[in-house]
XYZ file of C-alpha atoms in Angstrom:
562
model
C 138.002 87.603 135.194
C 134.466 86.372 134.401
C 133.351 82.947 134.793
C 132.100 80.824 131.686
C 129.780 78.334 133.304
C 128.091 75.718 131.295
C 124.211 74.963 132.416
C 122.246 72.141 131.593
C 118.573 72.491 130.274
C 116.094 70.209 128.815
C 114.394 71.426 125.082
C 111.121 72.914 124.694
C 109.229 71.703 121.323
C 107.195 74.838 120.480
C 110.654 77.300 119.946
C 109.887 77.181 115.859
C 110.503 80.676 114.388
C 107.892 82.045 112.023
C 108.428 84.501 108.818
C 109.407 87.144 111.914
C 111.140 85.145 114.666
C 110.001 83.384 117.297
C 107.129 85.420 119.186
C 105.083 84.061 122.281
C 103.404 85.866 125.237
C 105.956 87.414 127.630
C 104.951 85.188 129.914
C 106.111 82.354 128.160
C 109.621 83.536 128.307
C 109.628 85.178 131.834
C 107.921 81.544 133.211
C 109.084 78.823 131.350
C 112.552 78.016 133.144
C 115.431 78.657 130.757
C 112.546 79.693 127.727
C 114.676 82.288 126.660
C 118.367 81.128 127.359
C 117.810 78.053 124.925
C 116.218 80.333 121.885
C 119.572 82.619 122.335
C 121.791 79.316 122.586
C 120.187 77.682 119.819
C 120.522 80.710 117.638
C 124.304 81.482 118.794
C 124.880 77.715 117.761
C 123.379 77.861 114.791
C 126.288 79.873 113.665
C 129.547 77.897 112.651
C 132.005 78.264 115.655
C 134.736 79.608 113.084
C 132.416 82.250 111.950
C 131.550 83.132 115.636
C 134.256 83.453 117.353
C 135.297 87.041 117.359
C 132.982 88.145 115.275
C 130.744 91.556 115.276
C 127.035 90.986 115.946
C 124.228 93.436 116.578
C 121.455 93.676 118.702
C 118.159 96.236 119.163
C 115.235 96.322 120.524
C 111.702 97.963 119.621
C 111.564 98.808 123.707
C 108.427 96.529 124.519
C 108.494 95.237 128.517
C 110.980 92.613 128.520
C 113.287 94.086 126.115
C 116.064 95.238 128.612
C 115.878 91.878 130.464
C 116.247 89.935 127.565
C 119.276 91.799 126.357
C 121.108 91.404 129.275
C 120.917 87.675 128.710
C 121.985 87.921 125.312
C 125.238 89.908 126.443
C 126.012 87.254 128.601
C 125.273 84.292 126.143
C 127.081 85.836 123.043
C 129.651 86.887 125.735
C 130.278 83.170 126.325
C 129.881 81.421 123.130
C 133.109 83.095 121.719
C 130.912 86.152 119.675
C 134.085 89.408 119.433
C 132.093 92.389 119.919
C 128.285 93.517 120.273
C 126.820 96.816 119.009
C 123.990 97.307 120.911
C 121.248 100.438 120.431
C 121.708 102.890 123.510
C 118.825 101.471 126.222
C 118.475 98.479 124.138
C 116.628 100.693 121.815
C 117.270 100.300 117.945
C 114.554 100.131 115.100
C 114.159 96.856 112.545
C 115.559 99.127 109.697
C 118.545 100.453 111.795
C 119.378 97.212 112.868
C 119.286 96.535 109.305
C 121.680 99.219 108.181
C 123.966 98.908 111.020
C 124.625 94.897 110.400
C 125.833 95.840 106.939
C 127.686 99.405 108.153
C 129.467 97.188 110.569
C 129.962 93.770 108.335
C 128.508 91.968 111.561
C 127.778 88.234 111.155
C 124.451 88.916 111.845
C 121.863 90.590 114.869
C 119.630 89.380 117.257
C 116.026 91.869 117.554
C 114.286 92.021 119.961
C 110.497 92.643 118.598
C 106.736 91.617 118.466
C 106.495 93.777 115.658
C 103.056 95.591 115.732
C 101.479 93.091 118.061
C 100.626 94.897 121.750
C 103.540 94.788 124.686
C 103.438 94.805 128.155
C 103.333 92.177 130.743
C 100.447 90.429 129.177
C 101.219 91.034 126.220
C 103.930 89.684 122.846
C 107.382 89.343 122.911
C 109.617 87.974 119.843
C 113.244 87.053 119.269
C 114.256 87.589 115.223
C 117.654 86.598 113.812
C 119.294 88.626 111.066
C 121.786 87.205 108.790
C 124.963 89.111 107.475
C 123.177 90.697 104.597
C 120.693 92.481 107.355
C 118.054 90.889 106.248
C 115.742 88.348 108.360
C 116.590 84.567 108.409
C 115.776 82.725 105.303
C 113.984 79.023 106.351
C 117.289 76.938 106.235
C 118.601 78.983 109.035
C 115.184 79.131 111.241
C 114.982 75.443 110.344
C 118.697 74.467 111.562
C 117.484 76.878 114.603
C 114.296 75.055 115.719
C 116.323 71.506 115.364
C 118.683 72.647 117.546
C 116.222 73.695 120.241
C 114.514 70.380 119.944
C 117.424 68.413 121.275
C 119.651 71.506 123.553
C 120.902 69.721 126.505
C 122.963 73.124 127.585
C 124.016 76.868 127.268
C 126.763 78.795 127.826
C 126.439 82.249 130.100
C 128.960 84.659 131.817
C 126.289 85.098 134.557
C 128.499 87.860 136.217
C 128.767 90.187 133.400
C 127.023 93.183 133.787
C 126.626 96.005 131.102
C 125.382 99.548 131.510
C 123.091 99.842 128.464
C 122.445 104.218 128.707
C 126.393 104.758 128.347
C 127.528 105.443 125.011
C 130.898 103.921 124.047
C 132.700 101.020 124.748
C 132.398 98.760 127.495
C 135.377 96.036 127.437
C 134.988 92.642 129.410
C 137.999 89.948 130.672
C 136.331 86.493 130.520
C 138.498 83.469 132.160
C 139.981 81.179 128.864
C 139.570 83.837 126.411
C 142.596 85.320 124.758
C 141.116 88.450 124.032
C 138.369 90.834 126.224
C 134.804 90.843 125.516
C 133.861 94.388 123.784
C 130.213 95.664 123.907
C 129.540 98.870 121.975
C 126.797 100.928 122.920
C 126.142 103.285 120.052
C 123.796 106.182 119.291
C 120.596 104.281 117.687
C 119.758 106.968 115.158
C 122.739 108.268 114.103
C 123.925 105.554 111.589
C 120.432 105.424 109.907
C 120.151 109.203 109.576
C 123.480 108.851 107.777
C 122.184 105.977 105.417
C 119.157 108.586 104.944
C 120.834 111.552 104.169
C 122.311 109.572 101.011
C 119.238 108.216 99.416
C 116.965 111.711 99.722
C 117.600 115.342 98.923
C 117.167 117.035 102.734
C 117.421 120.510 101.509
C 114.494 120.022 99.410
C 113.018 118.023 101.799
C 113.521 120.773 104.509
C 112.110 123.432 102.474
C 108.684 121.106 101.565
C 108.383 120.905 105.410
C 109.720 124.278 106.729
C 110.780 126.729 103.864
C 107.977 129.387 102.671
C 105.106 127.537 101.447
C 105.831 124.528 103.738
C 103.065 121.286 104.384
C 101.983 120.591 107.666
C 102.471 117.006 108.438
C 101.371 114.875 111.441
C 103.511 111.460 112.575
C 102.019 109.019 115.298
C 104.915 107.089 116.480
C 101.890 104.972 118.821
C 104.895 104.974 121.431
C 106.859 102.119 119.085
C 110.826 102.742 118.730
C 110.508 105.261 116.110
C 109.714 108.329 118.223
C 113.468 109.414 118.359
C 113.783 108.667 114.470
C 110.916 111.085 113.783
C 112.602 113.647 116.497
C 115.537 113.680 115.303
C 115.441 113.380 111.090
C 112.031 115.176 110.905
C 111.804 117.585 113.797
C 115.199 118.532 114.256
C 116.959 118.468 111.164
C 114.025 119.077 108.228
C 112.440 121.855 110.494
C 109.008 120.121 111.003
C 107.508 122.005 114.242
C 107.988 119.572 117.580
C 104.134 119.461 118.045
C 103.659 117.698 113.986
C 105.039 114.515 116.021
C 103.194 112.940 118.504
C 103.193 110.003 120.750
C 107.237 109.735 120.320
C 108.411 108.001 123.597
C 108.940 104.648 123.545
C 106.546 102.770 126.231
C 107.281 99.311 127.207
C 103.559 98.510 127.145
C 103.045 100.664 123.528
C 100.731 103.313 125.960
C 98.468 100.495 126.367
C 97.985 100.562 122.536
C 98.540 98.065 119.746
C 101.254 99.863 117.904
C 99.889 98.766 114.346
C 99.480 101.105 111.427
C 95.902 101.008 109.837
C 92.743 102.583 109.713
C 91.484 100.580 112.935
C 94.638 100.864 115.395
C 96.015 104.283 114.404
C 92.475 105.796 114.507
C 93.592 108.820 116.871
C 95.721 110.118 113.662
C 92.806 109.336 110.972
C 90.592 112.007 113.447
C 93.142 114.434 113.466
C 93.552 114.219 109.749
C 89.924 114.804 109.229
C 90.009 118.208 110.355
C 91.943 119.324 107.742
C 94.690 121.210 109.254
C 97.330 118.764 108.013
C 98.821 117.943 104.948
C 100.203 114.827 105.157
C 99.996 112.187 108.254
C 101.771 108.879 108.864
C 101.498 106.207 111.261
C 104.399 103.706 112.387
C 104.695 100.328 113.892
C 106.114 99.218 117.191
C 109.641 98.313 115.868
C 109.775 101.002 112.774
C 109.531 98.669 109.523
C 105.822 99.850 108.853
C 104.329 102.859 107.722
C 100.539 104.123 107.019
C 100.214 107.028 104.725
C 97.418 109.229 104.959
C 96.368 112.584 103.007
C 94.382 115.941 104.142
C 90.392 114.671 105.772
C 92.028 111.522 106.244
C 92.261 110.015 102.414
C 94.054 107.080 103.142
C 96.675 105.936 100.960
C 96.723 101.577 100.806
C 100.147 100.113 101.131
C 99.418 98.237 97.860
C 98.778 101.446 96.267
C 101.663 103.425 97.912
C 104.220 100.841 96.671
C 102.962 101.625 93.111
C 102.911 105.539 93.446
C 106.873 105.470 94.798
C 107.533 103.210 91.961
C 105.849 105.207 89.210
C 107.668 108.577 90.814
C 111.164 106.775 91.922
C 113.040 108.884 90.430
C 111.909 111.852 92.729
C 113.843 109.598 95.307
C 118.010 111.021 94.119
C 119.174 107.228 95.459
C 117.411 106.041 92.159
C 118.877 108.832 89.888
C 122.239 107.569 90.599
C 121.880 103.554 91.188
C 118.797 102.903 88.472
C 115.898 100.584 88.625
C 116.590 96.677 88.254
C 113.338 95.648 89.454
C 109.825 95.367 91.412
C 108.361 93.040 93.572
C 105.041 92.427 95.714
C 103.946 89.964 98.051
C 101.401 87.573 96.717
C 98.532 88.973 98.503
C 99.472 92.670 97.674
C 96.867 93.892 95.330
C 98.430 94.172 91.140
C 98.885 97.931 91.323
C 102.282 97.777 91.301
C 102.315 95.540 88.271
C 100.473 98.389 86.137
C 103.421 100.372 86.702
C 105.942 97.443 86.217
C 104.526 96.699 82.766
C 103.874 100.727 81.881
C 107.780 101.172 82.198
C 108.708 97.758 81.267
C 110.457 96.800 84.877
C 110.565 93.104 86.222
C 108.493 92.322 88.337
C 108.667 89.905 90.783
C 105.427 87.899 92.980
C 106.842 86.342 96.222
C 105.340 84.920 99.201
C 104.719 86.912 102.382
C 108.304 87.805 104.120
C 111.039 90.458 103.575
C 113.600 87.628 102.909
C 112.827 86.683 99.718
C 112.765 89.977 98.903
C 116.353 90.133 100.365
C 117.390 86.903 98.330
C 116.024 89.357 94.788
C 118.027 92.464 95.934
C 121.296 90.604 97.229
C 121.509 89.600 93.634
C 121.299 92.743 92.073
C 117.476 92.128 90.599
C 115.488 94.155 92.984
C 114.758 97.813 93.930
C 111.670 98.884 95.588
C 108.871 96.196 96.722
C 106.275 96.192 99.461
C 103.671 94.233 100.789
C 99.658 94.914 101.522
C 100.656 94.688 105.525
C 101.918 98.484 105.611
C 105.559 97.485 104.703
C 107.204 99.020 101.927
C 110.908 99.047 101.749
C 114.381 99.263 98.843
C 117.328 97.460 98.562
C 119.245 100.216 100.859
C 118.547 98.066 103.768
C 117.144 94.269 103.527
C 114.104 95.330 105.920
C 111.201 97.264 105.339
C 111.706 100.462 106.301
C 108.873 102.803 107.830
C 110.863 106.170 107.459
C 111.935 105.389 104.343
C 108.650 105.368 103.023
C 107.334 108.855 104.837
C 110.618 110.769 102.652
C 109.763 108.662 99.644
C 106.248 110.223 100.061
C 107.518 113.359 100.781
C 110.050 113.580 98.270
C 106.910 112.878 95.546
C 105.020 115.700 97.135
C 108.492 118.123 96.868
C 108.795 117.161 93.901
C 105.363 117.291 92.209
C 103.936 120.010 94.215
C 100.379 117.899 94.217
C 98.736 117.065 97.731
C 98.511 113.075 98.378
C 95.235 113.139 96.673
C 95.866 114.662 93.646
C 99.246 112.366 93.621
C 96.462 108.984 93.794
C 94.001 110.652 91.749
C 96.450 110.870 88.754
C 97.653 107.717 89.743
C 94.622 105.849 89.380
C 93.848 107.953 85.601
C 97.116 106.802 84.111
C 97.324 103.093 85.461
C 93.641 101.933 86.780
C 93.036 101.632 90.375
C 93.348 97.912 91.910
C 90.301 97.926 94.373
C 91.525 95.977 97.782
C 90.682 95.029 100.842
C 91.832 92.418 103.575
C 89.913 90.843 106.209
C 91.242 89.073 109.425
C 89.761 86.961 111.178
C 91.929 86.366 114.596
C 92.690 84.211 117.246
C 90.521 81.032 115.635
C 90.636 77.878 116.666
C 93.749 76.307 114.603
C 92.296 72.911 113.784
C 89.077 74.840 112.361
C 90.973 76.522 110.558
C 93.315 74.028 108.771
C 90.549 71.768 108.288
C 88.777 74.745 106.374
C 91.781 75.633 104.084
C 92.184 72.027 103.391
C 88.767 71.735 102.482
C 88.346 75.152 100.297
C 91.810 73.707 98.350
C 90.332 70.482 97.566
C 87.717 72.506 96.135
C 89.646 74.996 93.714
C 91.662 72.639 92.569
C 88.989 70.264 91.578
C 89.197 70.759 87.459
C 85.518 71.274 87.385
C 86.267 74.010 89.440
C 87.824 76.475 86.270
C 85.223 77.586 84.451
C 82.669 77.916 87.092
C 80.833 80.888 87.526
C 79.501 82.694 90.465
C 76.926 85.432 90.155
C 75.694 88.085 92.871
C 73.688 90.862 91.700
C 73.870 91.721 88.423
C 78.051 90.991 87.809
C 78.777 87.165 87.209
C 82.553 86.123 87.841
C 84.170 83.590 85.925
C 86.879 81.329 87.183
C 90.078 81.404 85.297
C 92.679 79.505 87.655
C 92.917 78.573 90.996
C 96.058 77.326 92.686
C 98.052 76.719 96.047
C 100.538 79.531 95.187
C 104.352 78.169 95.428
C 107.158 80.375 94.639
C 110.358 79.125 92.767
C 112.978 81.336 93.448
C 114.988 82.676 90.825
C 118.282 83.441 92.406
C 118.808 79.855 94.661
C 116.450 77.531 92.999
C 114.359 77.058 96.637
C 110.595 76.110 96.442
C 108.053 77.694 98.902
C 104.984 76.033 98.873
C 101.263 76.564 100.765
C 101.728 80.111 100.621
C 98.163 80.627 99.876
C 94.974 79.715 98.155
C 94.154 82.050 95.125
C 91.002 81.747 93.003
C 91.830 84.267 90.037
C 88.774 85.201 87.676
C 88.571 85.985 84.087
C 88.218 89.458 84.367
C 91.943 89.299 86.831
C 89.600 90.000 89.684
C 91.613 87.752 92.715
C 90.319 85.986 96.585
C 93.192 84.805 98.106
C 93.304 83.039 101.455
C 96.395 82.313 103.803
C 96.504 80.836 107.296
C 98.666 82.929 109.091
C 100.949 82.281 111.935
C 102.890 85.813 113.082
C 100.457 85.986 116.026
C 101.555 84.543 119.455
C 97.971 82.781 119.961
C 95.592 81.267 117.784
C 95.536 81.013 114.200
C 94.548 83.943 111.951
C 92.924 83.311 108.591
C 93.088 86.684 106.516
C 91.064 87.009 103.291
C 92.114 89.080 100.196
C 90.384 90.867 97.458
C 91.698 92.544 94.550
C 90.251 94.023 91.421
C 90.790 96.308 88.429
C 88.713 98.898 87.151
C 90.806 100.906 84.710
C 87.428 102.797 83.620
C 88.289 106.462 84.757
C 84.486 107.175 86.073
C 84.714 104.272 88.142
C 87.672 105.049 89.553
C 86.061 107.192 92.976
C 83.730 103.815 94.541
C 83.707 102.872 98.329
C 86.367 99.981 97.842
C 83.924 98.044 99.838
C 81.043 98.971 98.192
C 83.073 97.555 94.886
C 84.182 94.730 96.211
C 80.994 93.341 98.329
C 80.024 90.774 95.585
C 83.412 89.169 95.514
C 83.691 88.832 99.011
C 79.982 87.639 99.398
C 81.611 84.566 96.805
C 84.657 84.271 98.912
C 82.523 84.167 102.277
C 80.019 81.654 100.591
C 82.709 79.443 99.200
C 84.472 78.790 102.479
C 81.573 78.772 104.711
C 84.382 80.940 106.991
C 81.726 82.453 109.125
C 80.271 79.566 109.479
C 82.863 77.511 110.483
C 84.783 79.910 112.500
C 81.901 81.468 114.428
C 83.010 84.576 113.328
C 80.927 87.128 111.598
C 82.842 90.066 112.473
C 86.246 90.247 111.265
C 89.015 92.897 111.665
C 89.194 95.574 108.508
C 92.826 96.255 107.588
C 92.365 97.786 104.153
């Protein structure tokens, strides 16, 4: 019999959960005394007790250091606030889209990840704690809301401290806990197998195993930067589609990410760009630390932007047999995503839907039946088979296109870009900034734009003069549960639908970031093959000029994400 002991703890006020959970250095939560056990209790009690008790819940892990630790405590929380059964990832080890898929394979109330996302691991570096609700999708802001007030004033947790689980067995593992009528069951399942599954329903393998090991097969190249996805890509690509075992590469999970910031663009995956440059492969992808984002690349390196690889699935979906058989309801993009996908949306006469940045209002659009396939300009790009984006997914979307078409990845774009215009986009981040700089600027720049003299204004550098059509704080109204999001963004669109947008954001576990946004269309088929920096200089030269951001920040270097 194991002991339910009651502790008592005093709140911490900084245990707010952002669009992705609640993520703060690892030593926050290995040094702040009970840091970690009042997030879990908070989150367990944020759960009616009627809907608790007994119930299913899942948890994974993307592997970072501190992931095992953590889930021990967890066991021994959910254990002792009356949760049924856990199914846990074997090692603690489950991606953000398995998690996903096994929530809703299992009807669980919900899971608990265990994830920094792309930010870097290790002892000095991120570690995050993410609730999913019962659909499998993240938290929507009433939940992370009724979470942080109940951190703010937790006086004490419940813990079996005694119970002890072997996380590398697979099966079930059955507990006796004193004053509870029926055992404790912890099942420690296979963390690929249900998502392979899920896969083998949405995409045609056999043509997918011929495209990558029949005659005339591609040669493909998959950087797994050491994130939870390495046995994915084993498994589904290696193993079962017949892709050689050298095409995958850095596919062991490390706790510390092999010292590398496991994020998915042209800066951090830079190892793969090289290797694509020499022309020997096909096709090359890059993947996140906990498997929801993806970077598609082409042969020398011709990079694919997640704004423009949400439109190219959506103007091929039905290449994808999941679509064949379930049809197209709708679109959607994240605010700052650039408008390529809306070409395609208004080309085939689909909805389309502009939310703010986070997978759960996608969620909200595809839990009532409105939504498809969206994506945002941060590498994620996802349907409504799971409610996360979903890295893999995206690779044998890609794929499937290729299979299908029998074009390389350029010639895919290229045709693209003839038929719909290409949306010309970049993003710039500028990280780690001082956080009252950087409110004080955004609260400045909005005064600004939404001055009326503002519309109408014009802004000329070189020989190209932009007008000023509208500027706005975006706010999104959503359709399906009437909820307003508001501050999600300051846009300055101009007359020619060229946009700047700027958001403050907070997904980082010090400092503020303030990324900047540029979008615009050139549907003029000679102008189609520019440098998108080269095109867009002039409209960031405004953006940088309007804001005084290098000037205010200090900064004159920023990170290039796209």
């Amino acid at each position: 019999m194991l002991r339910v002991l009651t502790i008592p703890t005093t709140p911490y006020p900084d245990q707010r959960p952002g669009t992705s959970g609640l993520r703060k250095k690892v030593y926050v939560f290995q040094s702040k005394r009970n840091y970690l056990h009042n997030f879990i209790q908070s989150t367990l009690s944020s759960i009616d007790l009627r809907d608790r008790q007994g119930s299913t819940m899942v948890v994974g892990g993307d592997g970072r250091y501190f992931n095992t630790t953590a889930i021990q405590v967890i066991v021994q929380m959910a254990a002792a606030n009356g949760v049924g059964r856990l199914v846990i990832g074997q090692n603690g080890i489950m991606s953000t889209p398995a998690v996903s898929c096994v929530i809703r394979k299992f009807k669980a109330i919900g899971g608990i990840l265990l994830t920094a996302s792309h930010n870097p691991g290790g002892p000095d570096g991120d570690f995050g704690i993410k609730f999913n609700i019962a659909n499998g999708g993240p938290a929507p802001e009433a939940v992370t809301e009724k979470i942080f007030q109940i951190s703010r004033t937790i006086e004490e947790y419940a813990i079996c401290p005694e119970l002890r689980l072997d996380l590398a067995t697979l099966g079930k593992q059955t507990f006796d806990l004193e004053n509870k009528f029926k055992p404790f069951t912890v099942e420690i399942v296979d963390s690929v197998e249900s998502y392979a599954n899920m896969l083998r329903n949405i995409f045609d393998f056999a043509v997918l195993k011929e495209l990558l090991s029949g005659e005339n097969h591609i040669r493909i190249r998959l950087d797994a930067m050491h994130g939870v996805l390495g046995p994915y890509v084993k498994k589904i690509l290696c193993e079962e589609l017949g892709s050689p075992a050298n095409s995958a590469i850095n596919c062991v999970p490390q706790e510390d990410f092999g010292g590398r910031h496991p994020d998915p663009n042209l800066t951090y995956a830079a190892d793969l760009v090289e290797s694509m440059k020499s022309g020997q492969y096909d096709f090359g992808a890059a993947f996140d630390g906990d498997g929801d984002r993806n970077m598609i690349l082409g042969k020398h390196g011709f990079f694919i932007s997640p704004s423009d690889s949400v439109a190219v699935i959506a103007a091929n979906i039905f290449c994808i047999p999941y679509f064949q058989h379930m049809g197209v309801r709708g679109f959607a993009r994240s605010m700052p995503t650039s408008g390529a996908l809306d070409n395609v949306a208004k080309a085939t006469k689909i909805q389309l839907y502009e939310t703010p940045t986070g997978w759960k209002f996608f969620g909200n659009l595809m839990d009532a039946g409105r939504l498809s396939l969206c994506g945002e300009e941060s590498f994620g790009t996802g349907s409504d088979h799971i409610r996360e984006k979903d890295g893999l997914w995206a690779v044998l979307a890609w794929l499937s296109i290729l299979a299908t078409r029998k074009q390389s990845v350029e010639e895919v774009m290229i045709e693209h870009w003839k038929t719909y215009g290409r949306n010309y986009y970049t993003r710039y981040d500028y990280e780690e900034v001082d956080i009252d700089a950087a409110v004080e600027m955004m609260l400045e720049l909005e005064v600004i734009i939404l001055d009326k003299a503002f519309i109408g204004q014009k802004f000329t550098v070189g020989e190209k003069t932009y007008e000023v059509d509208r500027a706005d704080n975006f706010e999104y109204n959503d359709p399906v549960d009437g909820s307003i999001s508001r501050n999600q963004g300051l846009r300055i669109i101009f007359k020619d639908g060229s946009r700047i947008i700027f958001r403050l954001s907070g997904t980082g576990s010090s400092g503020a970031t303030i990324r900047l946004y540029v979008d615009s269309y050139e549907k003029d088929i000679n102008k189609i093959f520019q440098d998108p920096q080269v095109k867009l200089a002039e409209l960031v030269t405004i953006a940088l000029k309007l804001s005084q951001l290098r000037e205010r920040m200090g900064r004159s270097s920023p990170t290039v994400i796209t």
